[in-house]
């Protein structure tokens, strides 16, 4: 079992529990695809998860850079979209907090990758 702030993954019981995002317990075997994405902070909880993405890139004026949440978008075999929010609070792209959240998302993704190698 691998436990993170926002998700617990238990390969032995074929489940994962989302604690921050689309809360609930789901089956690992029902994951069709997953990816690390950035969601515009203004749309979290107001639209389908990750419908409003913030793509990476430098801006001329830091004041106009949108705040975002780093997360993992999961699409199930039933075509349901689930969200795992790694960022606890909105962050700015390429900030120290963003980099920490991105590394955490990569650790979660690595656990999924390991499970789906089998």
Backbone as CSV, one residue per row, in Angstrom:
resi,resn,N_x,N_y,N_z,CA_x,CA_y,CA_z,C_x,C_y,C_z
1,UNK,0.850,-1.177,0.000,0.000,0.000,0.000,0.895,1.240,0.000
2,UNK,0.557,2.186,-0.868,1.280,3.458,-0.949,0.313,4.569,-0.566
3,UNK,0.719,5.365,0.408,-0.152,6.437,0.884,0.485,7.790,0.621
4,UNK,-0.295,8.657,0.001,0.091,10.036,-0.273,-0.957,10.939,0.372
5,UNK,-0.707,12.236,0.395,-1.669,13.157,1.010,-3.040,13.069,0.342
6,UNK,-3.059,12.944,-0.966,-4.317,13.036,-1.700,-4.876,11.704,-2.196
7,UNK,-4.092,10.625,-2.086,-4.543,9.333,-2.606,-3.827,8.198,-1.870
8,UNK,-4.551,7.094,-1.701,-3.974,5.861,-1.160,-4.169,4.789,-2.233
9,UNK,-3.079,4.118,-2.598,-3.130,3.090,-3.628,-2.803,1.749,-2.978
10,UNK,-3.733,0.809,-3.082,-3.558,-0.501,-2.472,-3.668,-1.577,-3.555
11,UNK,-2.524,-1.936,-4.114,-2.498,-2.920,-5.203,-3.001,-4.284,-4.733
12,UNK,-2.765,-4.617,-3.466,-3.198,-5.923,-2.949,-4.719,-6.088,-3.004
13,UNK,-5.439,-4.994,-2.770,-6.901,-5.085,-2.813,-7.482,-4.512,-4.113
14,UNK,-6.584,-4.162,-5.072,-6.999,-3.634,-6.370,-7.822,-2.348,-6.231
15,UNK,-7.494,-1.505,-5.244,-8.255,-0.267,-5.038,-7.338,0.939,-4.873
16,UNK,-7.924,2.092,-5.092,-7.280,3.360,-4.738,-8.369,4.249,-4.161
17,UNK,-7.986,5.032,-3.175,-8.929,5.924,-2.509,-8.461,7.354,-2.713
18,UNK,-9.305,8.154,-3.350,-8.989,9.565,-3.577,-9.472,10.350,-2.368
19,UNK,-8.548,11.068,-1.739,-8.875,11.864,-0.552,-9.040,13.340,-0.886
20,UNK,-8.421,13.801,-1.971,-8.542,15.201,-2.392,-8.816,15.201,-3.885
21,UNK,-10.048,15.503,-4.237,-10.482,15.465,-5.629,-11.840,14.799,-5.700
22,UNK,-11.980,13.838,-6.604,-13.224,13.081,-6.734,-13.183,11.989,-5.674
23,UNK,-13.525,12.368,-4.454,-13.358,11.492,-3.295,-14.124,10.186,-3.440
24,UNK,-13.485,9.119,-2.967,-14.118,7.814,-2.991,-13.101,6.725,-3.214
25,UNK,-13.592,5.484,-3.169,-12.749,4.322,-3.419,-13.108,3.749,-4.775
26,UNK,-12.080,3.445,-5.562,-12.256,2.969,-6.928,-11.362,1.760,-7.167
27,UNK,-11.635,1.028,-8.234,-10.850,-0.155,-8.576,-9.723,0.216,-9.548
28,UNK,-8.515,-0.228,-9.227,-7.372,0.011,-10.110,-7.602,-0.596,-11.484
29,UNK,-8.237,-1.752,-11.521,-8.465,-2.447,-12.793,-9.424,-1.687,-13.717
30,UNK,-10.097,-0.664,-13.209,-11.032,0.112,-14.031,-10.424,1.417,-14.543
31,UNK,-9.109,1.570,-14.387,-8.428,2.753,-14.931,-8.077,2.486,-16.390
32,UNK,-8.520,3.388,-17.263,-8.193,3.280,-18.688,-6.920,4.070,-18.991
33,UNK,-6.825,5.296,-18.441,-5.609,6.093,-18.616,-5.524,7.130,-17.507
34,UNK,-4.328,7.681,-17.350,-4.076,8.674,-16.307,-2.942,9.569,-16.763
35,UNK,-2.981,10.832,-16.337,-1.922,11.757,-16.712,-1.847,12.900,-15.709
36,UNK,-0.658,13.450,-15.596,-0.422,14.609,-14.725,-0.795,15.850,-15.521
37,UNK,-1.667,16.670,-14.932,-2.121,17.891,-15.593,-2.185,19.036,-14.588
38,UNK,-2.335,20.242,-15.111,-2.510,21.441,-14.287,-3.891,22.012,-14.559
39,UNK,-4.685,22.184,-13.506,-6.024,22.750,-13.668,-6.036,24.200,-13.201
40,UNK,-6.668,25.058,-13.991,-6.822,26.470,-13.628,-7.564,26.545,-12.297
41,UNK,-7.000,27.253,-11.332,-7.551,27.297,-9.971,-8.989,27.803,-9.929
42,UNK,-9.351,28.707,-10.819,-10.703,29.278,-10.809,-11.790,28.260,-11.146
43,UNK,-11.418,27.128,-11.737,-12.417,26.163,-12.194,-12.480,24.901,-11.342
44,UNK,-11.621,24.796,-10.350,-11.641,23.592,-9.513,-12.994,23.475,-8.813
45,UNK,-13.654,22.351,-9.018,-14.946,22.100,-8.394,-16.122,22.755,-9.096
46,UNK,-15.854,23.521,-10.170,-16.931,24.220,-10.872,-17.183,23.669,-12.265
47,UNK,-16.307,22.772,-12.710,-16.437,22.181,-14.042,-15.879,20.764,-13.979
48,UNK,-16.047,20.019,-15.074,-15.462,18.677,-15.131,-13.968,18.795,-14.824
49,UNK,-13.427,17.872,-14.030,-12.003,17.956,-13.682,-11.095,18.055,-14.907
50,UNK,-10.201,19.009,-14.868,-9.164,19.237,-15.877,-9.709,19.646,-17.233
51,UNK,-10.946,20.134,-17.261,-11.490,20.674,-18.498,-10.774,21.990,-18.829
52,UNK,-10.416,22.752,-17.796,-9.718,24.030,-17.958,-8.273,23.847,-17.498
53,UNK,-7.425,23.462,-18.438,-6.029,23.188,-18.115,-5.160,24.415,-18.315
54,UNK,-4.083,24.462,-17.544,-3.062,25.487,-17.719,-1.851,24.762,-18.281
55,UNK,-1.473,25.148,-19.487,-0.323,24.519,-20.125,0.944,25.212,-19.658
56,UNK,2.037,24.507,-19.614,3.314,25.074,-19.172,3.827,26.096,-20.154
57,UNK,4.497,27.089,-19.630,5.097,28.102,-20.485,5.359,29.369,-19.717
58,UNK,6.351,30.089,-20.151,6.716,31.325,-19.456,5.822,32.462,-19.913
59,UNK,5.541,33.341,-19.007,4.735,34.517,-19.301,5.614,35.755,-19.166
60,UNK,5.288,36.801,-19.900,6.064,38.038,-19.814,5.868,38.726,-18.477
61,UNK,4.646,38.648,-17.969,4.325,39.328,-16.722,3.853,38.306,-15.715
62,UNK,4.586,38.164,-14.625,4.238,37.155,-13.626,2.858,37.419,-13.021
63,UNK,2.430,38.686,-13.026,1.142,39.044,-12.432,-0.037,38.440,-13.199
64,UNK,0.167,38.113,-14.476,-0.942,37.573,-15.259,-0.919,36.049,-15.319
65,UNK,0.068,35.423,-14.716,0.102,33.970,-14.709,-1.015,33.441,-13.825
66,UNK,-1.804,32.521,-14.351,-2.909,31.987,-13.547,-2.400,31.038,-12.465
67,UNK,-3.125,31.022,-11.362,-2.822,30.036,-10.334,-3.442,28.723,-10.782
68,UNK,-2.838,27.631,-10.339,-3.285,26.328,-10.801,-3.132,25.291,-9.705
69,UNK,-3.755,24.146,-9.951,-3.610,22.967,-9.099,-2.942,21.883,-9.932
70,UNK,-1.883,21.306,-9.407,-1.273,20.141,-10.039,-2.121,18.940,-9.640
71,UNK,-2.404,18.078,-10.593,-3.210,16.915,-10.276,-3.013,15.790,-11.258
72,UNK,-3.760,14.746,-11.027,-3.749,13.594,-11.926,-5.176,13.365,-12.393
73,UNK,-5.335,13.375,-13.695,-6.637,13.088,-14.297,-6.677,11.598,-14.596
74,UNK,-7.718,10.936,-14.102,-7.900,9.511,-14.339,-9.172,9.331,-15.163
75,UNK,-9.053,8.574,-16.239,-10.221,8.206,-17.034,-10.464,6.720,-16.799
76,UNK,-11.694,6.399,-16.422,-12.031,5.009,-16.117,-12.517,4.285,-17.371
77,UNK,-12.642,2.974,-17.262,-13.142,2.177,-18.388,-14.585,2.535,-18.733
78,UNK,-15.303,3.161,-17.775,-16.673,3.627,-18.024,-16.681,5.073,-18.535
79,UNK,-15.493,5.576,-18.906,-15.300,6.949,-19.406,-15.677,8.022,-18.394
80,UNK,-15.543,7.714,-17.130,-15.744,8.696,-16.069,-14.401,9.404,-15.851
81,UNK,-14.456,10.721,-15.609,-13.247,11.483,-15.339,-13.130,11.715,-13.842
82,UNK,-12.014,11.282,-13.267,-11.744,11.462,-11.846,-10.550,12.384,-11.679
83,UNK,-10.548,13.118,-10.561,-9.447,14.037,-10.280,-8.783,13.686,-8.962
84,UNK,-7.458,13.694,-8.981,-6.656,13.599,-7.769,-5.872,14.902,-7.714
85,UNK,-6.181,15.760,-6.744,-5.465,17.030,-6.635,-4.258,16.859,-5.729
86,UNK,-3.102,17.043,-6.309,-1.851,16.953,-5.567,-1.633,18.255,-4.801
87,UNK,-1.882,19.384,-5.458,-1.731,20.687,-4.807,-2.837,20.873,-3.781
88,UNK,-2.432,21.233,-2.582,-3.407,21.503,-1.529,-3.996,22.901,-1.698
89,UNK,-3.172,23.811,-2.212,-3.570,25.196,-2.466,-3.102,25.580,-3.866
90,UNK,-3.695,26.615,-4.471,-3.257,27.041,-5.799,-1.778,27.455,-5.786
91,UNK,-1.086,27.122,-6.869,0.329,27.454,-7.008,0.557,28.149,-8.345
92,UNK,1.690,28.831,-8.453,2.089,29.450,-9.717,3.012,28.506,-10.471
93,UNK,2.881,28.488,-11.780,3.696,27.627,-12.623,5.183,27.888,-12.369
94,UNK,5.937,26.823,-12.238,7.384,26.832,-12.034,7.845,27.421,-10.698
95,UNK,6.934,27.669,-9.768,7.329,28.116,-8.429,7.861,26.908,-7.654
96,UNK,8.475,27.151,-6.514,8.974,26.052,-5.686,7.839,25.116,-5.281
97,UNK,6.693,25.689,-4.898,5.542,24.854,-4.521,5.059,24.013,-5.700
98,UNK,5.052,24.613,-6.882,4.655,23.875,-8.091,5.592,22.690,-8.310
99,UNK,6.890,22.950,-8.189,7.885,21.889,-8.417,7.722,20.749,-7.401
100,UNK,7.446,21.084,-6.147,7.218,20.061,-5.123,5.984,19.228,-5.462
101,UNK,4.904,19.915,-5.849,3.666,19.214,-6.193,3.852,18.341,-7.428
102,UNK,4.599,18.834,-8.402,4.863,18.077,-9.629,5.646,16.797,-9.295
103,UNK,6.639,16.903,-8.404,7.412,15.722,-7.996,6.519,14.704,-7.286
104,UNK,5.615,15.199,-6.444,4.676,14.305,-5.754,3.771,13.610,-6.779
105,UNK,3.294,14.350,-7.772,2.453,13.769,-8.817,3.218,12.694,-9.585
106,UNK,4.490,12.931,-9.831,5.306,11.945,-10.540,5.490,10.686,-9.699
107,UNK,5.583,10.830,-8.374,5.688,9.654,-7.491,4.393,8.837,-7.529
108,UNK,3.258,9.524,-7.511,1.968,8.824,-7.598,1.861,8.110,-8.943
109,UNK,2.201,8.802,-10.013,2.140,8.213,-11.355,3.049,6.995,-11.440
110,UNK,4.209,7.045,-10.810,5.138,5.905,-10.831,4.518,4.675,-10.179
111,UNK,3.715,4.874,-9.134,3.033,3.747,-8.489,2.008,3.152,-9.456
112,UNK,1.253,4.016,-10.138,0.313,3.526,-11.154,1.071,2.787,-12.267
113,UNK,2.165,3.382,-12.733,2.957,2.756,-13.802,3.400,1.353,-13.397
114,UNK,3.865,1.205,-12.168,4.337,-0.086,-11.671,3.197,-1.104,-11.649
115,UNK,2.024,-0.657,-11.203,0.864,-1.552,-11.150,0.480,-2.036,-12.550
116,UNK,0.486,-1.132,-13.519,0.022,-1.490,-14.857,1.085,-2.197,-15.694
117,UNK,2.307,-2.313,-15.195,3.339,-3.106,-15.866,3.036,-4.585,-15.792
118,UNK,2.356,-4.968,-14.719,2.102,-6.395,-14.438,1.209,-7.038,-15.467
